[in-house]
PDB file of C-alpha atoms in Angstrom:
ATOM      1  CA  UNK R  21     -18.147 -33.557 -41.772  1.00  0.00           C
ATOM      2  CA  UNK R  22     -21.376 -33.003 -43.653  1.00  0.00           C
ATOM      3  CA  UNK R  23     -24.002 -35.749 -43.402  1.00  0.00           C
ATOM      4  CA  UNK R  24     -25.987 -36.557 -46.562  1.00  0.00           C
ATOM      5  CA  UNK R  25     -28.940 -38.978 -46.126  1.00  0.00           C
ATOM      6  CA  UNK R  26     -28.760 -42.170 -48.181  1.00  0.00           C
ATOM      7  CA  UNK R  27     -32.052 -41.261 -49.851  1.00  0.00           C
ATOM      8  CA  UNK R  28     -30.232 -38.319 -51.482  1.00  0.00           C
ATOM      9  CA  UNK R  29     -28.328 -40.406 -54.008  1.00  0.00           C
ATOM     10  CA  UNK R  30     -27.291 -39.316 -57.428  1.00  0.00           C
ATOM     11  CA  UNK R  31     -23.413 -38.243 -59.230  1.00  0.00           C
ATOM     12  CA  UNK R  32     -21.459 -36.197 -62.762  1.00  0.00           C
ATOM     13  CA  UNK R  33     -17.674 -35.988 -64.398  1.00  0.00           C
ATOM     14  CA  UNK R  34     -14.499 -38.457 -63.298  1.00  0.00           C
ATOM     15  CA  UNK R  35     -11.504 -40.391 -64.225  1.00  0.00           C
ATOM     16  CA  UNK R  36     -11.796 -43.119 -61.619  1.00  0.00           C
ATOM     17  CA  UNK R  37      -9.756 -46.248 -61.480  1.00  0.00           C
ATOM     18  CA  UNK R  38     -10.994 -48.967 -59.164  1.00  0.00           C
ATOM     19  CA  UNK R  39      -9.087 -51.978 -57.973  1.00  0.00           C
ATOM     20  CA  UNK R  40     -11.741 -54.687 -58.144  1.00  0.00           C
ATOM     21  CA  UNK R  41     -11.861 -58.458 -58.508  1.00  0.00           C
ATOM     22  CA  UNK R  42     -11.253 -59.453 -62.136  1.00  0.00           C
ATOM     23  CA  UNK R  43     -14.825 -60.720 -62.638  1.00  0.00           C
ATOM     24  CA  UNK R  44     -16.280 -57.265 -61.859  1.00  0.00           C
ATOM     25  CA  UNK R  45     -13.930 -55.204 -64.034  1.00  0.00           C
ATOM     26  CA  UNK R  46     -15.254 -53.060 -66.884  1.00  0.00           C
ATOM     27  CA  UNK R  47     -12.204 -52.366 -69.067  1.00  0.00           C
ATOM     28  CA  UNK R  48      -8.713 -53.734 -69.702  1.00  0.00           C
ATOM     29  CA  UNK R  49      -6.057 -52.290 -67.374  1.00  0.00           C
ATOM     30  CA  UNK R  50      -2.836 -50.601 -68.431  1.00  0.00           C
ATOM     31  CA  UNK R  51      -0.404 -52.905 -66.702  1.00  0.00           C
ATOM     32  CA  UNK R  52       2.488 -50.577 -67.491  1.00  0.00           C
ATOM     33  CA  UNK R  53       1.091 -47.981 -65.045  1.00  0.00           C
ATOM     34  CA  UNK R  54      -0.026 -49.974 -62.017  1.00  0.00           C
ATOM     35  CA  UNK R  55       0.525 -53.475 -60.738  1.00  0.00           C
ATOM     36  CA  UNK R  56      -2.050 -55.243 -58.570  1.00  0.00           C
ATOM     37  CA  UNK R  57      -2.167 -58.669 -56.900  1.00  0.00           C
ATOM     38  CA  UNK R  58      -3.281 -61.753 -58.876  1.00  0.00           C
ATOM     39  CA  UNK R  59      -7.072 -61.879 -59.233  1.00  0.00           C
ATOM     40  CA  UNK R  60      -7.428 -58.085 -59.340  1.00  0.00           C
ATOM     41  CA  UNK R  61      -7.099 -55.488 -62.060  1.00  0.00           C
ATOM     42  CA  UNK R  62      -7.673 -51.793 -62.644  1.00  0.00           C
ATOM     43  CA  UNK R  63     -10.278 -50.323 -64.987  1.00  0.00           C
ATOM     44  CA  UNK R  64     -11.669 -46.901 -65.828  1.00  0.00           C
ATOM     45  CA  UNK R  65     -15.237 -46.635 -64.575  1.00  0.00           C
ATOM     46  CA  UNK R  66     -16.033 -43.152 -65.910  1.00  0.00           C
ATOM     47  CA  UNK R  67     -14.197 -40.162 -67.298  1.00  0.00           C
ATOM     48  CA  UNK R  68     -16.987 -37.764 -66.281  1.00  0.00           C
ATOM     49  CA  UNK R  69     -15.949 -36.888 -62.723  1.00  0.00           C
ATOM     50  CA  UNK R  70     -13.404 -34.054 -62.593  1.00  0.00           C
ATOM     51  CA  UNK R  71     -10.899 -33.903 -59.726  1.00  0.00           C
ATOM     52  CA  UNK R  72     -11.884 -37.324 -58.352  1.00  0.00           C
ATOM     53  CA  UNK R  73     -10.100 -38.055 -55.122  1.00  0.00           C
ATOM     54  CA  UNK R  74     -11.655 -40.598 -52.748  1.00  0.00           C
ATOM     55  CA  UNK R  75     -14.327 -43.230 -53.420  1.00  0.00           C
ATOM     56  CA  UNK R  76     -16.603 -45.353 -51.243  1.00  0.00           C
ATOM     57  CA  UNK R  77     -19.244 -47.966 -52.126  1.00  0.00           C
ATOM     58  CA  UNK R  78     -22.749 -47.544 -50.719  1.00  0.00           C
ATOM     59  CA  UNK R  79     -25.166 -50.300 -49.699  1.00  0.00           C
ATOM     60  CA  UNK R  80     -26.741 -50.653 -53.173  1.00  0.00           C
ATOM     61  CA  UNK R  81     -23.443 -50.631 -55.065  1.00  0.00           C
ATOM     62  CA  UNK R  82     -23.449 -46.889 -55.757  1.00  0.00           C
ATOM     63  CA  UNK R  83     -19.914 -45.470 -55.813  1.00  0.00           C
ATOM     64  CA  UNK R  84     -19.681 -42.080 -54.085  1.00  0.00           C
ATOM     65  CA  UNK R  85     -16.763 -39.875 -55.153  1.00  0.00           C
ATOM     66  CA  UNK R  86     -15.362 -36.781 -53.461  1.00  0.00           C
ATOM     67  CA  UNK R  87     -13.626 -34.243 -55.683  1.00  0.00           C
ATOM     68  CA  UNK R  88     -10.627 -32.058 -55.066  1.00  0.00           C
ATOM     69  CA  UNK R  89     -10.945 -28.759 -56.933  1.00  0.00           C
ATOM     70  CA  UNK R  90     -14.402 -29.295 -58.461  1.00  0.00           C
ATOM     71  CA  UNK R  91     -16.146 -28.828 -55.103  1.00  0.00           C
ATOM     72  CA  UNK R  92     -18.659 -31.584 -55.861  1.00  0.00           C
ATOM     73  CA  UNK R  93     -19.647 -35.024 -54.625  1.00  0.00           C
ATOM     74  CA  UNK R  94     -20.751 -37.515 -57.260  1.00  0.00           C
ATOM     75  CA  UNK R  95     -22.678 -40.790 -57.227  1.00  0.00           C
ATOM     76  CA  UNK R  96     -21.974 -43.439 -59.866  1.00  0.00           C
ATOM     77  CA  UNK R  97     -24.589 -46.128 -60.372  1.00  0.00           C
ATOM     78  CA  UNK R  98     -24.591 -49.120 -62.710  1.00  0.00           C
ATOM     79  CA  UNK R  99     -20.910 -49.803 -62.075  1.00  0.00           C
ATOM     80  CA  UNK R 100     -21.434 -53.550 -61.619  1.00  0.00           C
ATOM     81  CA  UNK R 101     -24.063 -53.960 -64.326  1.00  0.00           C
ATOM     82  CA  UNK R 102     -21.776 -54.136 -67.347  1.00  0.00           C
ATOM     83  CA  UNK R 103     -23.805 -51.393 -69.046  1.00  0.00           C
ATOM     84  CA  UNK R 104     -23.712 -47.625 -68.965  1.00  0.00           C
ATOM     85  CA  UNK R 105     -22.494 -46.033 -65.734  1.00  0.00           C
ATOM     86  CA  UNK R 106     -24.761 -43.187 -64.616  1.00  0.00           C
ATOM     87  CA  UNK R 107     -22.979 -40.231 -62.997  1.00  0.00           C
ATOM     88  CA  UNK R 108     -24.874 -37.599 -60.994  1.00  0.00           C
ATOM     89  CA  UNK R 109     -23.778 -34.616 -58.914  1.00  0.00           C
ATOM     90  CA  UNK R 110     -25.308 -35.012 -55.456  1.00  0.00           C
ATOM     91  CA  UNK R 111     -23.610 -32.061 -53.726  1.00  0.00           C
ATOM     92  CA  UNK R 112     -21.969 -28.976 -55.208  1.00  0.00           C
ATOM     93  CA  UNK R 113     -20.386 -25.714 -54.112  1.00  0.00           C
ATOM     94  CA  UNK R 114     -18.289 -27.320 -51.379  1.00  0.00           C
ATOM     95  CA  UNK R 115     -14.677 -26.482 -50.478  1.00  0.00           C
ATOM     96  CA  UNK R 116     -12.418 -29.503 -51.092  1.00  0.00           C
ATOM     97  CA  UNK R 117     -14.963 -32.301 -50.438  1.00  0.00           C
ATOM     98  CA  UNK R 118     -12.209 -34.890 -50.695  1.00  0.00           C
ATOM     99  CA  UNK R 119     -13.150 -37.440 -48.043  1.00  0.00           C
ATOM    100  CA  UNK R 120     -16.253 -39.603 -48.337  1.00  0.00           C
ATOM    101  CA  UNK R 121     -17.428 -42.363 -45.997  1.00  0.00           C
ATOM    102  CA  UNK R 122     -20.546 -44.536 -45.944  1.00  0.00           C
ATOM    103  CA  UNK R 123     -21.915 -46.001 -42.702  1.00  0.00           C
ATOM    104  CA  UNK R 124     -25.313 -47.417 -41.703  1.00  0.00           C
ATOM    105  CA  UNK R 125     -27.082 -45.961 -44.741  1.00  0.00           C
ATOM    106  CA  UNK R 126     -25.605 -42.468 -44.470  1.00  0.00           C
ATOM    107  CA  UNK R 127     -22.982 -40.758 -46.603  1.00  0.00           C
ATOM    108  CA  UNK R 128     -20.473 -38.555 -44.773  1.00  0.00           C
ATOM    109  CA  UNK R 129     -18.448 -35.927 -46.652  1.00  0.00           C
ATOM    110  CA  UNK R 130     -15.504 -33.948 -45.321  1.00  0.00           C
ATOM    111  CA  UNK R 131     -15.460 -30.301 -46.374  1.00  0.00           C
ATOM    112  CA  UNK R 132     -12.540 -27.993 -45.643  1.00  0.00           C
ATOM    113  CA  UNK R 133     -13.108 -24.245 -45.949  1.00  0.00           C
ATOM    114  CA  UNK R 134     -10.609 -22.626 -48.325  1.00  0.00           C
ATOM    115  CA  UNK R 135     -10.737 -19.201 -46.678  1.00  0.00           C
ATOM    116  CA  UNK R 136     -10.390 -18.160 -43.081  1.00  0.00           C
ATOM    117  CA  UNK R 137     -11.870 -15.018 -41.431  1.00  0.00           C
TER     118      UNK R 137
END
């Protein structure tokens, strides 16, 4: 796993659906595609994160997203503010950075090499 300090926050392109409490949702869900428990619903947060795979919320509400084929890690801020969501690329050029985890102020990213010697 690669370790990215919390101070290095940022994120860029995604179709991310989050299951969140109804009060925090940003858009109406398509109930024909996914069913969630009462009090929750699904909404699109951003369509500017290609190959989005796994998401984790940081201490300040930033959503970190690992990508599949894009080879990037993104940070989405402003998700809970009801305004524009800001997406920044915080790491690029990785091989399958699918897994992301946040613990004690640090972001951890899994990175699997695509080629072997």
